[in-house]
mmCIF file of C-alpha atoms and ligand atoms in Angstrom:
data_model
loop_
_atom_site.group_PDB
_atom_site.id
_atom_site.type_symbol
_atom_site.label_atom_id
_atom_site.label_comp_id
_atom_site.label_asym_id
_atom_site.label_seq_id
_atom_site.Cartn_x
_atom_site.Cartn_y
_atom_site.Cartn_z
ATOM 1 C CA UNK F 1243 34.886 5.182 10.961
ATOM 2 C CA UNK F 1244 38.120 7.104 10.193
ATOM 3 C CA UNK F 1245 35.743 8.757 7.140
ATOM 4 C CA UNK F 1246 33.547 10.282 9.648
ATOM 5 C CA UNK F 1247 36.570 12.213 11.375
ATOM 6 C CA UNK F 1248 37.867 13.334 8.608
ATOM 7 C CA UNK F 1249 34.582 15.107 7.364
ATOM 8 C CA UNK F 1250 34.702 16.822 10.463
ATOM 9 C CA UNK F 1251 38.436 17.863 10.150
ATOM 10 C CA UNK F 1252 37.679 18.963 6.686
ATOM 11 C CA UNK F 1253 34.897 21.017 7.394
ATOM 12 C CA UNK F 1254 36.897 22.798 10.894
ATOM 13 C CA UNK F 1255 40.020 23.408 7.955
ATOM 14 C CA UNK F 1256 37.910 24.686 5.204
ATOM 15 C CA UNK F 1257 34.357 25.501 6.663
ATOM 16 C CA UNK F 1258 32.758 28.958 5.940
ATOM 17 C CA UNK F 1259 31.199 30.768 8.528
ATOM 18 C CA UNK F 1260 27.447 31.068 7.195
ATOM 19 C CA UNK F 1261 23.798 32.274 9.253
ATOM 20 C CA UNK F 1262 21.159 29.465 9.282
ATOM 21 C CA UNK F 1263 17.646 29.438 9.196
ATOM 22 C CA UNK F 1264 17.959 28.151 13.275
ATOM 23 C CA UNK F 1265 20.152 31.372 14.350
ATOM 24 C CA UNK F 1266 22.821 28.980 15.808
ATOM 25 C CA UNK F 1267 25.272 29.969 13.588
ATOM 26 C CA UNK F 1268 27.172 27.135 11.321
ATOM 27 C CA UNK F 1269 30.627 26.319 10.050
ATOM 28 C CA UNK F 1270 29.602 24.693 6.733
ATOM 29 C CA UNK F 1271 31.398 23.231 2.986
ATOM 30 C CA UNK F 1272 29.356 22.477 -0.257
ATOM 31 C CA UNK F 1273 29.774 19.302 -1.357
ATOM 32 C CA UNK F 1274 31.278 16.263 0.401
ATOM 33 C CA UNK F 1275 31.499 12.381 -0.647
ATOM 34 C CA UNK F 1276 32.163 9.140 2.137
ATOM 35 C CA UNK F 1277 31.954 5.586 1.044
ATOM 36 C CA UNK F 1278 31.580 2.993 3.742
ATOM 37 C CA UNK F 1279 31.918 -0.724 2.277
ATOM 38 C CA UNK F 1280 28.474 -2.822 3.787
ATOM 39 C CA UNK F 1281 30.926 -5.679 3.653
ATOM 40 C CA UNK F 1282 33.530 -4.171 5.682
ATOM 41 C CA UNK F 1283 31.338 -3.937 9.280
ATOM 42 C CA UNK F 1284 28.349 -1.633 10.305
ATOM 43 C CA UNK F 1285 28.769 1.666 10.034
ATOM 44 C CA UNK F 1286 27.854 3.046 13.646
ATOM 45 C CA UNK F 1287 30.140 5.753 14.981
ATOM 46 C CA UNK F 1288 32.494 4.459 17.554
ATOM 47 C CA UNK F 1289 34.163 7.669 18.824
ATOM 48 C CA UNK F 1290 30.989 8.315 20.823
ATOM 49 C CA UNK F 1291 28.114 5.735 21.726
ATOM 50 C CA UNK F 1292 25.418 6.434 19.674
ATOM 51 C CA UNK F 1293 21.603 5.450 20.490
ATOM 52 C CA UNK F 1294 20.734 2.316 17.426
ATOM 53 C CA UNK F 1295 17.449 1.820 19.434
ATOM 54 C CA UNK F 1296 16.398 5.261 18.044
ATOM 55 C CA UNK F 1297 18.084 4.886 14.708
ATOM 56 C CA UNK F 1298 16.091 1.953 13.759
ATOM 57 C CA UNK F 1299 12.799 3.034 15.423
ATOM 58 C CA UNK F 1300 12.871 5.649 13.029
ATOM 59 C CA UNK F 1301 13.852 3.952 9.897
ATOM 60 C CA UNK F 1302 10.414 1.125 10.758
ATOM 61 C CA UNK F 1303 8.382 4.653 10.846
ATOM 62 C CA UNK F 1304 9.367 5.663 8.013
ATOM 63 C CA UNK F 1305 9.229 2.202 6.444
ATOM 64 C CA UNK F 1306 5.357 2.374 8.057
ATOM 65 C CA UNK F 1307 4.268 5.287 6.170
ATOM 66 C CA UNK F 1308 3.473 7.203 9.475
ATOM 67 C CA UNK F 1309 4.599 10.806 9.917
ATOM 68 C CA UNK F 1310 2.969 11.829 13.845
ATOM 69 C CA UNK F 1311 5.215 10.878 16.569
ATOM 70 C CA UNK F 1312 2.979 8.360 18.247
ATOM 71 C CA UNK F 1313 4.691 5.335 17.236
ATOM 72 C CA UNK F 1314 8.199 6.856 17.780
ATOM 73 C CA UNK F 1315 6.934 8.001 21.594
ATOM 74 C CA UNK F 1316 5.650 4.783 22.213
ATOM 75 C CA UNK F 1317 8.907 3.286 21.526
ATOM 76 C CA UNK F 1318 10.954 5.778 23.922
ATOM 77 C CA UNK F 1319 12.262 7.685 20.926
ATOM 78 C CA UNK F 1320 11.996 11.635 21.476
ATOM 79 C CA UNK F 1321 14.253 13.064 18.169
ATOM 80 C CA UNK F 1322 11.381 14.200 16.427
ATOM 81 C CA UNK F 1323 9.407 15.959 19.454
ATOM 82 C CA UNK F 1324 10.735 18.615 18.832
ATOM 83 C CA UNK F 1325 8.781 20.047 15.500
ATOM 84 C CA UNK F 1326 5.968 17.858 16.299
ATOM 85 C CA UNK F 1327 2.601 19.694 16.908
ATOM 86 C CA UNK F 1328 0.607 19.119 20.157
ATOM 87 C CA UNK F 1329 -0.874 16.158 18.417
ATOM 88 C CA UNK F 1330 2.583 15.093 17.250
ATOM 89 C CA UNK F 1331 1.644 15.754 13.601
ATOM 90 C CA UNK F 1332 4.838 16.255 11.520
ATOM 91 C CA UNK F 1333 3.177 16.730 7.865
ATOM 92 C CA UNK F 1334 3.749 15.145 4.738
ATOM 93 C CA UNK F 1335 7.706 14.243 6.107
ATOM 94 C CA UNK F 1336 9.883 11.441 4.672
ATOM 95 C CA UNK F 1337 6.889 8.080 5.311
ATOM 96 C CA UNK F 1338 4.272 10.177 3.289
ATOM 97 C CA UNK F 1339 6.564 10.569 0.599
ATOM 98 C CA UNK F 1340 8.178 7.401 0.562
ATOM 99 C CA UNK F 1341 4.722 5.243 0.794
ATOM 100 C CA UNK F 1342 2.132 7.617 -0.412
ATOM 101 C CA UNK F 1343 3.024 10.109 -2.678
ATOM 102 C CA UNK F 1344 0.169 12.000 -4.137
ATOM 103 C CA UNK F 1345 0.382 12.517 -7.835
ATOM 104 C CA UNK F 1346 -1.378 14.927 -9.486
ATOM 105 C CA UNK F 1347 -4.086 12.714 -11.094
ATOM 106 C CA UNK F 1348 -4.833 11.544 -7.551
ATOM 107 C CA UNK F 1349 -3.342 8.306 -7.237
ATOM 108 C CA UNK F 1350 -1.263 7.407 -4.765
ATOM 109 C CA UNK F 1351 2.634 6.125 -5.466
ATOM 110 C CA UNK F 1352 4.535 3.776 -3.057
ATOM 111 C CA UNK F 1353 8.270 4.251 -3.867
ATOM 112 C CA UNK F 1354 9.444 1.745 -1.554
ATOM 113 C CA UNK F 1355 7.227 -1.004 -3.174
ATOM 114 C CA UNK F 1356 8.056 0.328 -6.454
ATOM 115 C CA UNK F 1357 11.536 -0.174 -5.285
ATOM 116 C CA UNK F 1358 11.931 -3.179 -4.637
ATOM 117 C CA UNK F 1359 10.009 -4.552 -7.701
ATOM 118 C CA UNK F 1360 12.154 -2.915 -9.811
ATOM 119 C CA UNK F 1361 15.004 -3.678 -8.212
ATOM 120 C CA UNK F 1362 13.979 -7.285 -8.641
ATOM 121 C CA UNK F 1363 12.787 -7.255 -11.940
ATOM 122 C CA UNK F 1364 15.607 -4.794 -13.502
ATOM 123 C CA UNK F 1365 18.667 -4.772 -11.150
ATOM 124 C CA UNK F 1366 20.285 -3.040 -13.692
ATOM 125 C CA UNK F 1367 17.733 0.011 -13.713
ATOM 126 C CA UNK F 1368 19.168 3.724 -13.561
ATOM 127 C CA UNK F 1369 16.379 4.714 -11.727
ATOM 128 C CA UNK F 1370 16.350 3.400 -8.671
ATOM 129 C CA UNK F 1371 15.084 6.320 -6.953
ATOM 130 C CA UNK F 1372 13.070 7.459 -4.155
ATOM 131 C CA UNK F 1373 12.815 10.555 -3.352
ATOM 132 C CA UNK F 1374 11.578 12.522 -0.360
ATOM 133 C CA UNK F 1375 11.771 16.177 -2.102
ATOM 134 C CA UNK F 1376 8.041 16.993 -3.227
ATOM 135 C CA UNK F 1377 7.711 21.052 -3.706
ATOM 136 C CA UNK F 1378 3.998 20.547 -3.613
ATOM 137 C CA UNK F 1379 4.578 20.236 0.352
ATOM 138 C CA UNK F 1380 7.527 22.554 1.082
ATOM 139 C CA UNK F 1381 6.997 24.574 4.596
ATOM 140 C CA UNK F 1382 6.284 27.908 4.116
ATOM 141 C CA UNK F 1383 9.345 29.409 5.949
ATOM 142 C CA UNK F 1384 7.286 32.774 7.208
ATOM 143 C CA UNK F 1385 5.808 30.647 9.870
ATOM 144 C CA UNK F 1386 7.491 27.749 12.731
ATOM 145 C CA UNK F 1387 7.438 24.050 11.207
ATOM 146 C CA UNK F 1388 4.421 23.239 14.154
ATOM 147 C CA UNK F 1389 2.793 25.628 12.234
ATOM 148 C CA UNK F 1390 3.089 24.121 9.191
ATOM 149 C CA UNK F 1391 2.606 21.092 9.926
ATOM 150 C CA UNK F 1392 -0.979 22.216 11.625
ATOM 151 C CA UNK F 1393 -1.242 23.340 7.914
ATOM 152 C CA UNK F 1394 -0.506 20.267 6.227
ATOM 153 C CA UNK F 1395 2.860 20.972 5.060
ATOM 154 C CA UNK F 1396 6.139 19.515 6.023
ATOM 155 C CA UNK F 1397 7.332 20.727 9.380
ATOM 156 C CA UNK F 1398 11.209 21.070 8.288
ATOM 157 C CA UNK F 1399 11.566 19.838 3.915
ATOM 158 C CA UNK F 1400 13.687 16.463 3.766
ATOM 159 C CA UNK F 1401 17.317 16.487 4.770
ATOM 160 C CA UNK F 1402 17.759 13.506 2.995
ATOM 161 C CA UNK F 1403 16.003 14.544 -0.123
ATOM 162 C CA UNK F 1404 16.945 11.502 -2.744
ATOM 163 C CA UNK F 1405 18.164 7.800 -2.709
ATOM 164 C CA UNK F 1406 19.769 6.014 -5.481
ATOM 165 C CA UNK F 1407 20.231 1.923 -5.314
ATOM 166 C CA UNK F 1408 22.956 0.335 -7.823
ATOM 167 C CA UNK F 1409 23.233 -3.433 -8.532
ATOM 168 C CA UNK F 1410 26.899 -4.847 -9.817
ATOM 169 C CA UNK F 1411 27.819 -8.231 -8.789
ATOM 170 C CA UNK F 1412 25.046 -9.524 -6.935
ATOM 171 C CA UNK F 1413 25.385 -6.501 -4.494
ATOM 172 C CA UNK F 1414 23.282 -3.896 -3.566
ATOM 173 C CA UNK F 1415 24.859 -0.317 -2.776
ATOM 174 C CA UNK F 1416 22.835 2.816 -1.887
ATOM 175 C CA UNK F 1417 23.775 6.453 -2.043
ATOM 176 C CA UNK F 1418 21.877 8.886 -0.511
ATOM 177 C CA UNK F 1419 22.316 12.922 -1.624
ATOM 178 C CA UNK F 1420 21.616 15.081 1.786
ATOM 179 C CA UNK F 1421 20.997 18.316 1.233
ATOM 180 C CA UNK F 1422 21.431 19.738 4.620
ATOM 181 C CA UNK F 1423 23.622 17.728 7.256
ATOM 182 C CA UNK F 1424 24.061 18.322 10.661
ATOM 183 C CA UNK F 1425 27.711 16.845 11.074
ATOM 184 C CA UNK F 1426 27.748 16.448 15.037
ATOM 185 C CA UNK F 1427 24.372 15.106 16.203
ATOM 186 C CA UNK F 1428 22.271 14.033 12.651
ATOM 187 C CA UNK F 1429 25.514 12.400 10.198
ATOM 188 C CA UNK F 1430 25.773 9.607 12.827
ATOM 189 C CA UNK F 1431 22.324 8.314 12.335
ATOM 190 C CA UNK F 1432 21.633 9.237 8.834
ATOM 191 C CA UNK F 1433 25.061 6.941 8.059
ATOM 192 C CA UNK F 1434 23.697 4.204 10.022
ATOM 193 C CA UNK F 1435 19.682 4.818 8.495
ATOM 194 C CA UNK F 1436 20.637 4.169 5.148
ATOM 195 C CA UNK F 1437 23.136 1.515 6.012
ATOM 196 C CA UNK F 1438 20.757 -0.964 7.763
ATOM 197 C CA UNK F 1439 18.211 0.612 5.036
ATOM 198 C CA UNK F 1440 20.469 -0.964 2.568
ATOM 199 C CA UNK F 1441 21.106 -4.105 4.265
ATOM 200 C CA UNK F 1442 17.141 -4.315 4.643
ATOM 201 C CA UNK F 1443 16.861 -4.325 0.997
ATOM 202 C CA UNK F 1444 19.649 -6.290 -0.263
ATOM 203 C CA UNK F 1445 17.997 -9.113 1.929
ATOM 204 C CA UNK F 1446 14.753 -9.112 0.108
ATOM 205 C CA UNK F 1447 16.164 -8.824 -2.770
ATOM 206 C CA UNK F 1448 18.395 -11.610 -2.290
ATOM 207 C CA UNK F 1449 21.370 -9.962 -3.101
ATOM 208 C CA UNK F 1450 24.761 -9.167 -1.212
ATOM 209 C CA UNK F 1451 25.201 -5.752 0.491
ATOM 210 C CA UNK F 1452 27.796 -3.459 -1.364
ATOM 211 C CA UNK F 1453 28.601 0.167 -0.704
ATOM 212 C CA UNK F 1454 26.928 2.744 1.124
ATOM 213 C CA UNK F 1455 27.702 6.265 -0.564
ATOM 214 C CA UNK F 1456 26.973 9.376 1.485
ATOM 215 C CA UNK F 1457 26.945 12.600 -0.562
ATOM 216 C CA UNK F 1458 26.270 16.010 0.931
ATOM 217 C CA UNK F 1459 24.922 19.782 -0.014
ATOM 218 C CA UNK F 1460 25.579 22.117 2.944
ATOM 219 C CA UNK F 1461 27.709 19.798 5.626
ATOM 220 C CA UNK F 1462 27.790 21.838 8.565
ATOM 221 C CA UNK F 1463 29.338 22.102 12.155
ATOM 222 C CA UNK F 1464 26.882 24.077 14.553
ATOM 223 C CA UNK F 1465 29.055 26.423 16.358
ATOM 224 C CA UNK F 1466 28.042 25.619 19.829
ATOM 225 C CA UNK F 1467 29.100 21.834 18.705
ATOM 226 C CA UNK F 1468 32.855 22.701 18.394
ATOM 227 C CA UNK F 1469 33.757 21.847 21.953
ATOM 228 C CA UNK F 1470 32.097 18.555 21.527
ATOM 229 C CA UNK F 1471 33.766 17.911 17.740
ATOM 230 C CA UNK F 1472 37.304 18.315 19.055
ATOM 231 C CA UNK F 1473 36.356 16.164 22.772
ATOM 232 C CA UNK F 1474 36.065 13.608 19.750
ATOM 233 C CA UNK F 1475 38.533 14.258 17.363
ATOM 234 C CA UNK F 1476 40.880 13.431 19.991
ATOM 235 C CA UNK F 1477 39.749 9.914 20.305
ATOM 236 C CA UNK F 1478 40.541 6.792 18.396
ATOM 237 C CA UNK F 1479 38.018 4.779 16.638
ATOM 238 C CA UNK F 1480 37.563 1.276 17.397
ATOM 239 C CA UNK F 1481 37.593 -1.854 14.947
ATOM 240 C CA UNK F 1482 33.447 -1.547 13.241
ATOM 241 C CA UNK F 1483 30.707 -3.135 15.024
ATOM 242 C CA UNK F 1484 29.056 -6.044 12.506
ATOM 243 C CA UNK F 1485 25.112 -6.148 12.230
ATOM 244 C CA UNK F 1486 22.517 -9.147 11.750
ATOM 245 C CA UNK F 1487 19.414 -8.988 10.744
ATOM 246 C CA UNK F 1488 16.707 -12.032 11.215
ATOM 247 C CA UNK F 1489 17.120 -14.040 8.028
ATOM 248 C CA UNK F 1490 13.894 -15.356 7.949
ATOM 249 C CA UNK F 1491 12.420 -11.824 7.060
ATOM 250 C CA UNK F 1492 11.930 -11.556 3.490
ATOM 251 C CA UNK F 1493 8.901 -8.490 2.957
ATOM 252 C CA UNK F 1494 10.451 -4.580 2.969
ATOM 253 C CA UNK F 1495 7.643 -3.879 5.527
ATOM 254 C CA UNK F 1496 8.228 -7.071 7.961
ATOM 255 C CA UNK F 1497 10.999 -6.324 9.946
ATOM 256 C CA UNK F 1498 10.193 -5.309 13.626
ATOM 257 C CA UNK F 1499 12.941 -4.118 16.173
ATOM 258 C CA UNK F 1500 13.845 -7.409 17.287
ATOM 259 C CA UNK F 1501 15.001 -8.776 13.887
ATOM 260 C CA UNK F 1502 18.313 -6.287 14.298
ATOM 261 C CA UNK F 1503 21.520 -7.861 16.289
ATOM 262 C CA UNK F 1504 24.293 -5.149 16.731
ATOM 263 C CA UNK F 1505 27.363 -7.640 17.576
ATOM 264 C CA UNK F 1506 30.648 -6.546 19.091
ATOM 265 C CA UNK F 1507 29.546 -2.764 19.301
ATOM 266 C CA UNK F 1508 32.628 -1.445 21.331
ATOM 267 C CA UNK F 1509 32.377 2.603 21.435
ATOM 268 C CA UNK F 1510 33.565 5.634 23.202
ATOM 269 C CA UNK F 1511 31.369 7.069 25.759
ATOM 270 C CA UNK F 1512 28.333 8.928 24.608
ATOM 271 C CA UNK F 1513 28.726 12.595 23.933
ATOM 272 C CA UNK F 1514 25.801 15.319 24.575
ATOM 273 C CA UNK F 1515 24.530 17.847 22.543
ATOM 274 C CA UNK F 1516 21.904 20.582 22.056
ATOM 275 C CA UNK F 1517 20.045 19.811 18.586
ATOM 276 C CA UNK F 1518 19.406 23.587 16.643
ATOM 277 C CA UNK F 1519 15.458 23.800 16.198
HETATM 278 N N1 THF N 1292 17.679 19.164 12.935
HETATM 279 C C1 THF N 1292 18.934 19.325 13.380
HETATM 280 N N2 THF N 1292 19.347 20.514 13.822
HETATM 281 N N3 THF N 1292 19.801 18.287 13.398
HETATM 282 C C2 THF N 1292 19.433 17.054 12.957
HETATM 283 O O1 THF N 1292 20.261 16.122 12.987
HETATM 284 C C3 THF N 1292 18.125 16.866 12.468
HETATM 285 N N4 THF N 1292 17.691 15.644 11.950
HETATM 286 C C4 THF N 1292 16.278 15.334 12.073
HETATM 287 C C5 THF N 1292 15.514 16.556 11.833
HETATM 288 N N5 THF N 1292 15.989 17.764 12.080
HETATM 289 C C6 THF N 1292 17.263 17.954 12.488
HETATM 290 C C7 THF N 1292 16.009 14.805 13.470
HETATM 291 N N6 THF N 1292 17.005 13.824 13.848
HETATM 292 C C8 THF N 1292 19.035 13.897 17.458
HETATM 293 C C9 THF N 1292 19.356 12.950 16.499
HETATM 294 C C10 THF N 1292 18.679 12.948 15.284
HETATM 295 C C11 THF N 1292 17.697 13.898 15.034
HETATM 296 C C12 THF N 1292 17.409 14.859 15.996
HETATM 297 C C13 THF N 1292 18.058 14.840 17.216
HETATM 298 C C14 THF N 1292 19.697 13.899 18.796
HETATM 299 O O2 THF N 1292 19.459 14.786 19.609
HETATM 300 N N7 THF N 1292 20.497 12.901 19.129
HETATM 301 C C15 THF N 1292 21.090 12.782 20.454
HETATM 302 C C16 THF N 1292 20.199 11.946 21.348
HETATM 303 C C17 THF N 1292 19.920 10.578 20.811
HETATM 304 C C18 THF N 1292 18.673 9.899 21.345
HETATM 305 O O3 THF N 1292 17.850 10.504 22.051
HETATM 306 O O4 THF N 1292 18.509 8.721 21.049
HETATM 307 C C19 THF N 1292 22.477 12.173 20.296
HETATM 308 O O5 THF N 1292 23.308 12.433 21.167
HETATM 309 O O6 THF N 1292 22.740 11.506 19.289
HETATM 310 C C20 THF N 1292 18.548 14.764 11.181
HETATM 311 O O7 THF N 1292 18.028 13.860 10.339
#
């Protein structure tokens, strides 16, 4: 995961100081490309352990369609608490979009299924999209995100707005545009989301996994992070953990927690941090 270091060393060397809508305070660049090859090993950060239980708890939620905490609390996952309401209502965030996006004749559109048929019908298709960004349900930023989502709106908009899927080969690769990327804390899951997202895929689709390409707006380094980003900087990453899923699962939506092996996972130890609300 050299590709991961060197984001952060290129945002410390040419990182703007910039204000952000959490008053933390941000070193942050515009624009920013990584491409991790599927083939090559998982992508999970080795310079400090990170928490896969939560990463993948997540991605089945979102896979689910749900958007209130319940099923993430149930499962001993606590990254979303913090915008939830008292009823752990989130809003329209990333399931509602992906699995039931409300067009404006009143149907209902599930991009994932969509997805994958298309994927399997017309491999290659130049619109292999789905995307999470839906200004109908933008927060209103006047008030907190528990307030909007008590309102119906999204408690914080999409972070990872858009995902594109590309077939060459017999392999599947994914890139994902993020418009707003927390470098120290979020990057590490989002990279490994959208990997085992893209693993997920290519084995329903019966195709190979390819690349994973990570492309960001505003890549930023909160400032009370920095001690934390150079604690890890000064470490050496080890060789890539691999991942396997259960073969037998062959339906987007019928993968459970136990169908993901993490083999040979040998990391640095864990690193704590104070996430910007
Ligand atoms: N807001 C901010 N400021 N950063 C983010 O990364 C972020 N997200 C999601 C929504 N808003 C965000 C929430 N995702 C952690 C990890 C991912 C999150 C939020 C928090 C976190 O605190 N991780 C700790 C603990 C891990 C655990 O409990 O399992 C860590 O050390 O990794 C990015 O999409």
């Amino acid at each position: 995961m050299k590709q991961y270091l060197d984001l952060m060393r290129h945002v410390l060397e040419h990182g703007h100081k910039k204000t952000d809508r959490t008053g933390t305070g941000t070193i942050s660049v515009f624009g920013y490309q990584m491409r991790f090859d599927l083939q090559q090993g998982f992508p999970l950060v080795t310079t400090k352990k990170c928490h896969l239980r939560s990463i993948i708890h997540e991605l089945l939620w979102f896979l689910k369609g749900e958007t209130n905490i319940g099923y993430l609390k149930d499962n001993g996952v606590s990254i979303w608490d913090e915008w939830a309401t008292a009823d752990g209502e989130l809003g329209p965030v990333y399931g509602a979009q992906w699995r039931s996006w409300q067009a404006a004749d009143g149907s209902v559109i599930d991009q994932i299924s969509q997805l994958i048929s298309d994927i399997k019908r017309t491999p290659d298709s130049r619109r292999l999209i789905v995307s999470a960004w839906n200004p109908a349900v933008l927060p209103d930023t006047s008030v907190s995100p528990k307030q909007n989502a008590a309102l119906g709106k999204q408690a914080l908009p999409p972070c990872h707005t858009l995902f594109q899927f590309y077939v060459n080969d017999g392999k599947l690769s994914c890139q994902l545009y993020q418009r707003s990327a927390d470098i120290f804390l979020g990057v590490p899951f989002n990279i490994a989301s959208y990997a085992l997202l893209t693993l997920m895929v290519a084995q329903v689709c019966d195709l190979a996994p390819g690349d994973f390409v990570h492309t960001f707006g505003d890549a930023h380094l909160y400032l009370n992070h920095l001690e934390q980003v150079n604690t890890q900087l000064a470490r050496e990453p080890y060789p890539l953990p691999q991942m396997q899923l259960n073969p037998a699962v062959k339906d987007i939506f019928g993968f459970s927690a136990a169908d993901f092996t993490l083999l040979n996972y040998q990391a640095h130890p864990h690193i704590k941090a104070p996430v910007a609300i």
